[in-house]
XYZ file of C-alpha atoms in Angstrom:
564
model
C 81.155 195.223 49.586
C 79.492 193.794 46.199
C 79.904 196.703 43.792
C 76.095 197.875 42.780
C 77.445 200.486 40.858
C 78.098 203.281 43.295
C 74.687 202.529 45.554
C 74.825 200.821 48.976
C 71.371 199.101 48.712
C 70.182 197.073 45.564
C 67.450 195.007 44.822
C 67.828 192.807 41.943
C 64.974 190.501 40.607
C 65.578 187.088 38.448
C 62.294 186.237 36.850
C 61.579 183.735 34.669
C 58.768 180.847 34.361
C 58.778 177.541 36.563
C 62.014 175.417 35.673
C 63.701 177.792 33.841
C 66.931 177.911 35.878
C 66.317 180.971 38.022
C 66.894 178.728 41.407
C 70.503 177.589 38.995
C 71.350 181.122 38.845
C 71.009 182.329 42.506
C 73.194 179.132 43.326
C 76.002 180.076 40.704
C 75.835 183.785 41.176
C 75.681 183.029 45.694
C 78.715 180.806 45.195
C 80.633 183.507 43.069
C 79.564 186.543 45.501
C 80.642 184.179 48.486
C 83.891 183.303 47.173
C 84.817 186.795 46.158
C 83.932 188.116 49.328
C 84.946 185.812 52.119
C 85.099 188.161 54.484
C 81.399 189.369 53.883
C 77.999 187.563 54.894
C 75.827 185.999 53.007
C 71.624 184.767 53.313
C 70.186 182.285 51.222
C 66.423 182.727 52.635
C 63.861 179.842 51.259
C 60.782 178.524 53.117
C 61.730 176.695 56.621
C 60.302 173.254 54.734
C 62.944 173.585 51.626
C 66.212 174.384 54.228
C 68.108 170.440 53.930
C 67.943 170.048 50.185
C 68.589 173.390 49.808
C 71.877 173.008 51.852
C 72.852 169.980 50.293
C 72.362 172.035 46.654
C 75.153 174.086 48.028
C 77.182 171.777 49.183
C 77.178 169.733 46.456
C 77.556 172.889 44.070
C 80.192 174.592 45.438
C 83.622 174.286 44.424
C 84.786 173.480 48.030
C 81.963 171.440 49.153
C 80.784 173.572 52.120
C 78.471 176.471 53.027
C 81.394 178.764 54.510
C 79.989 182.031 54.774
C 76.663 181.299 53.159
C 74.013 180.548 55.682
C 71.053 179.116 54.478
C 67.925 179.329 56.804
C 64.159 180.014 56.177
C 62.500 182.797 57.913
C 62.428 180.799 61.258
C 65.813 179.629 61.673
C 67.019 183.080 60.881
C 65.613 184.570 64.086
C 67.638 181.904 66.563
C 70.368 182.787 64.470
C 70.433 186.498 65.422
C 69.268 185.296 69.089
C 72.226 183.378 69.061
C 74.086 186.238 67.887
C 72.733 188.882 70.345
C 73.147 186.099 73.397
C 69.066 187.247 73.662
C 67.156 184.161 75.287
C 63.798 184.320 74.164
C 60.578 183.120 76.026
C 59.868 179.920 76.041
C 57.991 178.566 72.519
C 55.334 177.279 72.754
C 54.641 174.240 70.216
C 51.907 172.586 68.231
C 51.252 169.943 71.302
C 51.058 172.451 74.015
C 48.935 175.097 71.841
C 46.501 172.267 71.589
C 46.579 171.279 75.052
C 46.219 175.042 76.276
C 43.354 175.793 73.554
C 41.425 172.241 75.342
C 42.271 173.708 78.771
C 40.439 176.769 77.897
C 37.081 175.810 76.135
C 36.554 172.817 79.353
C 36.860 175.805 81.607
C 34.628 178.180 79.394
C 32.073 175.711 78.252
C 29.123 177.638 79.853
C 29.644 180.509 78.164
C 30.770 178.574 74.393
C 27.348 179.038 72.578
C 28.277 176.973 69.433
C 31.073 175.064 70.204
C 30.928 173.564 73.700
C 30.058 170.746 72.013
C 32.853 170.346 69.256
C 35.791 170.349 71.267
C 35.793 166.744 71.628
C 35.483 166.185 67.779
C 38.625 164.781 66.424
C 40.204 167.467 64.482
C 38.318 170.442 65.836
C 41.613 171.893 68.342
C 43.536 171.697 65.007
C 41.327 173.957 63.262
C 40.917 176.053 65.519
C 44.677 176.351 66.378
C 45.491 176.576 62.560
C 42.869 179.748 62.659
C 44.761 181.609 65.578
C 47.651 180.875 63.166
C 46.723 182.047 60.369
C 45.409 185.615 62.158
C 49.107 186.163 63.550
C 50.605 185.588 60.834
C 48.664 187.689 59.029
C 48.743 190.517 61.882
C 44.936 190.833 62.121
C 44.939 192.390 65.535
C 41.439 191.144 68.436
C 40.326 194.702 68.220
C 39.602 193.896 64.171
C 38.510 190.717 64.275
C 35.864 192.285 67.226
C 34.766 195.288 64.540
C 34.182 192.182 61.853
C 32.146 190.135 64.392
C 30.251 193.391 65.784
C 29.313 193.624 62.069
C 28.054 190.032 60.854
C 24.313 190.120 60.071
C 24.294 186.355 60.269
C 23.436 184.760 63.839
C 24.977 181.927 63.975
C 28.436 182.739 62.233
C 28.093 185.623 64.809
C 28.028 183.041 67.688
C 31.116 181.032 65.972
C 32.930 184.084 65.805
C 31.969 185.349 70.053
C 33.192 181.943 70.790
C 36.132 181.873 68.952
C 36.754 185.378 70.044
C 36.385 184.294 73.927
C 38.701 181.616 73.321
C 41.555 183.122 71.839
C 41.666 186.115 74.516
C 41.834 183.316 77.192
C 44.768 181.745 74.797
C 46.641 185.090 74.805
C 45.895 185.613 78.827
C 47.162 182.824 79.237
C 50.748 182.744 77.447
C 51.052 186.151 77.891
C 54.538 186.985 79.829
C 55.174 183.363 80.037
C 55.553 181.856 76.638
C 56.022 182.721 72.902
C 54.177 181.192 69.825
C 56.239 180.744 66.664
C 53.822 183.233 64.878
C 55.075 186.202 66.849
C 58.962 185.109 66.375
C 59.325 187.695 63.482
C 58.180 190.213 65.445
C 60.717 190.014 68.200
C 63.576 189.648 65.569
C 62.280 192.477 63.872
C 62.841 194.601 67.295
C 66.525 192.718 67.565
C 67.965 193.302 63.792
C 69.250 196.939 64.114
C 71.504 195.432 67.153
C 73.274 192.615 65.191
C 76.469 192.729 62.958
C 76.095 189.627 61.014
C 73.269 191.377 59.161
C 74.408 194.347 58.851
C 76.054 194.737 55.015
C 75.125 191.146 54.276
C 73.412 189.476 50.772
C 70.504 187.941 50.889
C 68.897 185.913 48.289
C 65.503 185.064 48.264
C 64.247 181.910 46.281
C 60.740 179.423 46.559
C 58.356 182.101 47.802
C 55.252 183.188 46.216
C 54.517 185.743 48.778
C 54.894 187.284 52.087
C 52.503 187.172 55.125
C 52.705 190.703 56.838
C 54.536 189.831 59.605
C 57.247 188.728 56.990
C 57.100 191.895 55.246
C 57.583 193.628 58.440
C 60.402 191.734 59.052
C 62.166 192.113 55.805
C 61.464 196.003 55.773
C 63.722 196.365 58.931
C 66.510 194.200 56.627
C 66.413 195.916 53.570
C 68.406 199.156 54.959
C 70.496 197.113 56.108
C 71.361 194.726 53.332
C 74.011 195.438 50.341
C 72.469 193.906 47.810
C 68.772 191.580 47.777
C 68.090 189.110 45.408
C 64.700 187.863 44.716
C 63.717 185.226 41.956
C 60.513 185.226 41.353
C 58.207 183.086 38.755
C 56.410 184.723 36.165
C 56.177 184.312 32.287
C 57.793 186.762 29.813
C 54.377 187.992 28.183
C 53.586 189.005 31.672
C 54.707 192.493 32.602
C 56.100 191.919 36.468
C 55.451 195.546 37.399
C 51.446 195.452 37.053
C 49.635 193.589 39.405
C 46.725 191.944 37.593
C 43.476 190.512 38.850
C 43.170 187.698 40.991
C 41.926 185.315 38.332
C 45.304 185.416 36.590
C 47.737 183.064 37.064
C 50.879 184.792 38.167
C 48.557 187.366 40.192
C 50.594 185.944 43.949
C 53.882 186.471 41.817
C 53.275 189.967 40.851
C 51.962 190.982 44.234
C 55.024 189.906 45.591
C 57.360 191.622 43.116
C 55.077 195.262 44.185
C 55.664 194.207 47.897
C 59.378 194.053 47.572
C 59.685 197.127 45.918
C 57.726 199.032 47.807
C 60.101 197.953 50.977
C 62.898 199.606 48.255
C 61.099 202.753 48.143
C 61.099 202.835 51.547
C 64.649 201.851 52.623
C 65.642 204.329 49.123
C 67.026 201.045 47.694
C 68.169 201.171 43.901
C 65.721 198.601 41.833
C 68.128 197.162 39.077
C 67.318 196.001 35.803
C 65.386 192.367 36.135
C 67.370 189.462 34.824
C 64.977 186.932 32.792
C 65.981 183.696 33.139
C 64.429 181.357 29.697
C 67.016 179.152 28.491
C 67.143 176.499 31.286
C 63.580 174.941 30.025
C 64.627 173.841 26.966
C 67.489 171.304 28.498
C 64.785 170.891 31.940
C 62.063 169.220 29.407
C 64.624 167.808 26.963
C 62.612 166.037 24.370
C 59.366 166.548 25.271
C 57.982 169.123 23.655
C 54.369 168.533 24.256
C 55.368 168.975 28.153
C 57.230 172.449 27.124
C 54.362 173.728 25.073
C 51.468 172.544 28.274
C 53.390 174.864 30.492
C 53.839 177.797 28.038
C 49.708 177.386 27.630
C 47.926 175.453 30.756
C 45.570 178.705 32.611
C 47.006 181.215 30.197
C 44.341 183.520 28.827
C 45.178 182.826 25.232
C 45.361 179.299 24.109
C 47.345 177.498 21.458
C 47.238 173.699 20.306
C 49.874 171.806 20.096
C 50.664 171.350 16.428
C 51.781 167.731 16.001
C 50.868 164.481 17.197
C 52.579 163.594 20.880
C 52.273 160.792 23.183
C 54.189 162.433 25.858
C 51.162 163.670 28.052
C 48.380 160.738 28.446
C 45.150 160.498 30.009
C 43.411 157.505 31.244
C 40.051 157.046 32.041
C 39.377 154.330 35.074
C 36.266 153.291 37.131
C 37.720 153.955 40.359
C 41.490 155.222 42.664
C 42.079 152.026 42.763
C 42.140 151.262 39.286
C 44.034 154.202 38.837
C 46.773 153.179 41.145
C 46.614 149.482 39.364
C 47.271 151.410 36.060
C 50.033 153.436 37.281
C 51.844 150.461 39.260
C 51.033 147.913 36.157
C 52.907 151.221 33.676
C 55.626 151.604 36.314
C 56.558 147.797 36.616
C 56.633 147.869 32.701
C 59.106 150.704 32.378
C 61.443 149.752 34.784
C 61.327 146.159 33.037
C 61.242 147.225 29.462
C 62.148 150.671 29.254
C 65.689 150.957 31.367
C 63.831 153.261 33.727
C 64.489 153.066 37.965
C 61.625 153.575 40.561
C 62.923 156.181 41.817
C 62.090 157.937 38.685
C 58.317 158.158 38.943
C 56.120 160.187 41.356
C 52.375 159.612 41.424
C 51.211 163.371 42.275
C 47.780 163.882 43.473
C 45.302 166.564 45.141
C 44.204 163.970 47.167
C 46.405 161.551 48.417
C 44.523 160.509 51.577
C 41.798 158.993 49.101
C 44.590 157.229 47.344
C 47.034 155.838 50.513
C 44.836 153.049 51.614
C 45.245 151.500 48.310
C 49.173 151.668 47.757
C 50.458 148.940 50.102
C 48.079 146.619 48.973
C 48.780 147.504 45.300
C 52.450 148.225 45.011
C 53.478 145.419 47.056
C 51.431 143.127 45.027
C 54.077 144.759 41.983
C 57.176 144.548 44.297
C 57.432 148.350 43.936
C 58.945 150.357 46.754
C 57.019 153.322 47.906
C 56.782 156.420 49.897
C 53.977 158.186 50.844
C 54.684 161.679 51.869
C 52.080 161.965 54.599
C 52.042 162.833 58.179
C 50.300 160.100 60.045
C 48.641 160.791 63.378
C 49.577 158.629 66.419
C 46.110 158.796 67.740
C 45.733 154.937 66.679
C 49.104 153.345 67.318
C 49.160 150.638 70.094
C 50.916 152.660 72.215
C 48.500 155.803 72.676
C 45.646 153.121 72.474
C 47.254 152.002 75.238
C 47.669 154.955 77.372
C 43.978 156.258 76.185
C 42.730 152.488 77.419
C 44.316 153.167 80.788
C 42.589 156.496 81.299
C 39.447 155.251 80.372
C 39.618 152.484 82.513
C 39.601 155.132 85.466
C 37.333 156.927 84.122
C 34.548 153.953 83.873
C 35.816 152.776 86.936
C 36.967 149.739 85.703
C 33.713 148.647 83.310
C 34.129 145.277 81.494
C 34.465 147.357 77.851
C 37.119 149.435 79.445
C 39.214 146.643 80.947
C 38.739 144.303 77.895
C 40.359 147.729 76.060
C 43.358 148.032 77.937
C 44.234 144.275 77.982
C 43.433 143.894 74.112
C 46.290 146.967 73.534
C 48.933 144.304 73.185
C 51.011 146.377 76.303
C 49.970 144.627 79.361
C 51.367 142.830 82.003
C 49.024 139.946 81.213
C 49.898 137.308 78.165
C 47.014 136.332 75.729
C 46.370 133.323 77.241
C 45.330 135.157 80.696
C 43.368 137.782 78.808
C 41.603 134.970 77.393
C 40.977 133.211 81.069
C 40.243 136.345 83.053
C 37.808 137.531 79.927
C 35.669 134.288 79.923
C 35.445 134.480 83.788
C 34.234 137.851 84.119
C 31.540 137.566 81.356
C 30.543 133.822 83.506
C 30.302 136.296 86.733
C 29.400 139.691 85.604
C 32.185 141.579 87.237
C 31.797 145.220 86.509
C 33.793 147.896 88.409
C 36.555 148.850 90.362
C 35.378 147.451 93.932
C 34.699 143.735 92.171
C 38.079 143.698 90.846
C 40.126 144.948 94.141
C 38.644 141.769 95.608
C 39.385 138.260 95.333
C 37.200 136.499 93.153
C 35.204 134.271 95.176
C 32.253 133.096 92.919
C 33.435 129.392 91.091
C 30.468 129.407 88.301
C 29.783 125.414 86.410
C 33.482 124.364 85.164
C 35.364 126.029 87.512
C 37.103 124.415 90.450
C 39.379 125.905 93.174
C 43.177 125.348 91.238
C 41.205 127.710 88.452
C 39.946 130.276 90.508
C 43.484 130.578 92.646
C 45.066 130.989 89.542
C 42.795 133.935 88.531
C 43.425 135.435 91.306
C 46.627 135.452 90.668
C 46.312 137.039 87.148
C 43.753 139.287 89.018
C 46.152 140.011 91.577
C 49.130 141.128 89.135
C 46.531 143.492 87.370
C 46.175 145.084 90.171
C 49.183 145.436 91.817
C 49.835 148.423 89.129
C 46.247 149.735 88.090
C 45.590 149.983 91.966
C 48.009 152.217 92.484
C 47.246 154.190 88.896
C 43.553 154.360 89.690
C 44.503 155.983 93.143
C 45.882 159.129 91.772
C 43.895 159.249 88.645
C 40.516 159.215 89.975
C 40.965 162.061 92.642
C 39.466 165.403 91.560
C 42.207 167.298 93.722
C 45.598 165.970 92.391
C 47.603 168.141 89.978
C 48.813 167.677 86.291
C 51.825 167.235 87.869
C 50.796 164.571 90.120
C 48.454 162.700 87.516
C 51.445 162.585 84.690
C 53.913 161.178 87.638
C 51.178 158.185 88.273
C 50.597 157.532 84.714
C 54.914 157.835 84.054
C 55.253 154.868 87.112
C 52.338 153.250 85.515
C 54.405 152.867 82.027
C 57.489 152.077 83.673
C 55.626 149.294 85.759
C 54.656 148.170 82.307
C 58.336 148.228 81.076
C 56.261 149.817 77.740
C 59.643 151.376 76.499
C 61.290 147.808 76.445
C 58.248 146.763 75.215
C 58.453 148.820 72.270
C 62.019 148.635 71.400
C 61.506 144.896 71.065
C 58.850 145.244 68.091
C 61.102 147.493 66.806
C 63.571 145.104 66.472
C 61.006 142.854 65.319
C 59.966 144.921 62.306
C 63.350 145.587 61.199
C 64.075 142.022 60.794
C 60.868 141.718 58.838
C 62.043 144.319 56.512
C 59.288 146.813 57.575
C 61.507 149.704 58.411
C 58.655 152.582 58.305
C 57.046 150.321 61.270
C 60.299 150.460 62.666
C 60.790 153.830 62.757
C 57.085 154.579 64.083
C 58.395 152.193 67.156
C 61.508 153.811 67.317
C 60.058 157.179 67.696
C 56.679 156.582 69.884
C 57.908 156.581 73.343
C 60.321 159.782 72.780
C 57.359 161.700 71.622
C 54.744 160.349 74.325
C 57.576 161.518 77.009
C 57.806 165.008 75.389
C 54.548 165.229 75.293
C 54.033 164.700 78.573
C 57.131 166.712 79.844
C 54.923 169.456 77.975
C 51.655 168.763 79.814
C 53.319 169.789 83.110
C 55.211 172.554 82.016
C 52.068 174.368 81.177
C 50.102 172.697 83.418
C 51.485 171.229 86.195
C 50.105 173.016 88.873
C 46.353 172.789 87.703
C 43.851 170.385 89.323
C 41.939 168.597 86.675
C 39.614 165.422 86.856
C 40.353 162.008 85.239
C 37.939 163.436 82.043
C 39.623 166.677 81.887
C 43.235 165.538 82.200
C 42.224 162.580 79.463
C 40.548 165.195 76.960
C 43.977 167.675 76.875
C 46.099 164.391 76.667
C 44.143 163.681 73.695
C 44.438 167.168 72.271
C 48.258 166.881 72.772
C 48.673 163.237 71.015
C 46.180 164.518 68.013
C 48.871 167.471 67.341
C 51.460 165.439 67.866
């Protein structure tokens, strides 16, 4: 064990402000522990998002260029390492997607009694916030029976009514998964019932580094760890002129860091774990911010309650005033381009950091590629409006309309169907010249030869017709009944996308884009069909035996691609 000077439990805090080296110190002070001790275990714990470049820290730190016997996971990937351990095989997890899906599920079969929301459900974005609420109470261990007391006691009628409704839905949401599937929320839970059985913990080092707090089912965790542990390591960020062991109001700035330092040592009380002597950690700044001074003195000063100016004149920190984002980005890409040219800077140097980068992304391309600047935009981008859902949401529709002329002009504009541009064209001018509208028109030849048609024309039609058919036929079949399953439904609309050989189909514009140069395209291409196929994998896993309608089946679909 790690000598701790005679105790078998220590907690041991590294505090010092943002940059300052703390995150330098775990690594150097983790490598030495981990080298001494190779026989011993050892946790780096950071948040699940910061896991890769923290690994490849260590690995590119360490004197042997590997992890050995330092594991570094977030919160997450710690519990399937102890199921691993334990050879415990959890329930299955239920994801983002499938959440979604179940949440849609539940509000179409509740609508008549939703008194607010029956109506929002179809509103792009609402499932999400919904499912990011049910989220936030497990993770936060508010149990129904308080979240009922707080509703029983809200004067207000109509944020009353919210609250029944979203009260309704979420015990339908935990009826539902209930014996059958997990959520990632409750994870910690179960792995705080499993710790006490595994060896790897027991003994081990953990070092805790990037958090500014703990949700309570974290804390819960963690107290079944600390008794545990040998030794814990926690660096937290706070400033020297702030005491760490007096949590101040909310206002302040470190407020989050001092509430987590009295969190942690309450869980030391508890497990009677020695508290050792805080290590400050100053002297990295100074080499972090190098020459600019002005930088070091904004971050010794910016939301502290008392203020001092900066004593000399600096041109380090800028503002500029412009009319619009765009001129802002033209600015920034016009000051990049010069100090890469003039200055002996590389792109890869600058970030443009914002609060609001949606407002500012439909500017970049246009702008930076106007400089020649290469860019990425950290952004998740939805796949509601790539060709290939449009596609697949074009297809359902056209069931659902029974095959109206906006409908059918959808699916053929997608860019996926059987039919070339030229046919679309043809089949589009003859339909609006005959008024074809409907399923029962289109199963049946085309007879009617309007002014500038002749015979050849119309057999060819036919022929396109014919071809459309031959697939959507089939498709419509299945789709439209009210008494096929999920299952059956997502079979028919599988053959329907093979028919359309859409994964070919895809993999050639792949192709296409990467010859072009546009490898983000690429990789949207590349990706697309593997997550449609999960997705719908998903769909009849949790739903596979229920018999919904084309409008039903269409609406979770959507619910599933907008989480996706």
């Amino acid at each position: 064990m790690i000598e701790n000077g005679g105790n078998d439990m220590a907690l041991q805090f590294i505090l010092g402000s943002a940059r300052s080296g703390k995150t330098d110190f775990i690594y150097d002070q983790m490598i030495k522990d981990s080298m001494e001790h190779e026989d011993e275990e050892f946790f780096f714990i950071v948040p699940d998002q910061s896991t890769l470049n923290a690994q490849k820290q260590l690995v590119t730190r360490h004197p042997r260029h590997g992890t050995f016997n330092i594991d570094v996971v977030g919160f997450f990937r710690l519990t399937y390492r102890v199921f691993e351990e334990l050879s415990y095989i959890p329930k299955d997890l239920l994801e983002d997607e499938g959440k979604s899906m179940v949440i849609r599920k539940i509000m179409e079969q509740h609508k008549e009694e939703l008194k607010v929301f029956a109506s929002s459900m179809k509103k792009q974005g609402f499932i999400d916030e919904l499912k990011s609420f049910f989220a936030e109470v497990y993770q936060y261990d508010v149990s129904m029976e308080d979240l009922k007391k707080i509703t029983d006691g809200m004067k207000e009628e109509g944020l009353r009514s919210k609250m029944e409704d979203i009260l309704l839905v979420m015990e339908n949401f935990e009826d539902y998964i209930k014996e059958r599937y997990l959520i990632s929320e409750q994870l910690l839970d179960v792995l705080a019932q499993k710790v006490e059985q595994s060896e790897k913990l027991k003994n081990a080092t953990f070092y805790l580094d990037g958090f500014t707090g703990f949700t309570p089912v974290q804390v819960n965790l963690l107290k079944t760890l600390f008794p545990m542990t040998d030794r814990v390591w926690a660096a937290v960020t706070l400033d020297k002129r702030v005491d760490p062991f007096c949590v101040t109001g909310i206002q302040e700035l470190f407020h989050m860091s001092q509430k987590m330092v009295r969190t942690l040592l309450e869980l030391a009380d508890e497990a009677k774990c020695e508290v050792l002597e805080p290590i400050w950690v100053e002297d990295g700044r100074q080499y972090r911010y190098g020459n600019a001074k002005a930088l070091l003195h904004l971050e010794e000063n910016l939301f502290r309650s008392s203020l001092k100016a900066y004593p000399k004149e600096q041109d380090e920190i800028q503002i500029q005033s412009c009319q619009n984002r765009k001129e802002e980005l033209e600015f920034a890409a016009a000051t990049i381009s010069r100090m890469v040219r003039e200055e002996d800077y590389r792109y890869r140097d600058f970030a443009i950091v914002s609060g609001a980068a949606a407002d500012y992304a439909n500017y970049v391309k246009e702008i930076f590629e106007a400089y020649g600047i290469p860019y990425f935009i950290d952004e998740k981008k939805t796949i509601l409006f790539h060709p290939f859902i449009e596609f697949l949401r074009a297809s359902l529709e056209m069931v659902e309309e029974d095959f109206s002329y906006e409908s059918v002009m959808r699916y053929f504009r997608s860019g996926l169907s059987r039919q070339s541009t030229e046919e679309i064209d043809r089949l589009e001018n003859y339909i609006l010249a005959t008024g074809i509208w409907g399923y029962r028109k289109w199963n049946h030849v085309f007879e009617k030869c309007p002014a500038g048609y002749c015979e050849e024309t119309l057999e060819e039609l036919n022929q396109i017709r014919s071809n459309f058919m031959e697939c959507a036929g089939v498709f419509r079949e299945v789709l439209a009944k009210k008494k096929t399953t999920v299952k059956e439904k997502t079979t028919a609309l599988y053959q329907f996308l093979t028919a359309h050989e859409v994964e070919e189909k895809l993999r050639k514009m792949q192709l296409e884009f990467e010859e072009e140069r546009d490898f983000a395209a690429a990789k949207e291409y590349e990706q697309i069909y593997g997550i449609v196929m999960d997705l719908l994998d998903k769909i009849v896993d949790l739903l596979g035996d229920e018999q919904f309608d084309i409008t039903e089946y269409a609406d979770v679909l959507d619910a599933g691609f907008e989480a996706a």
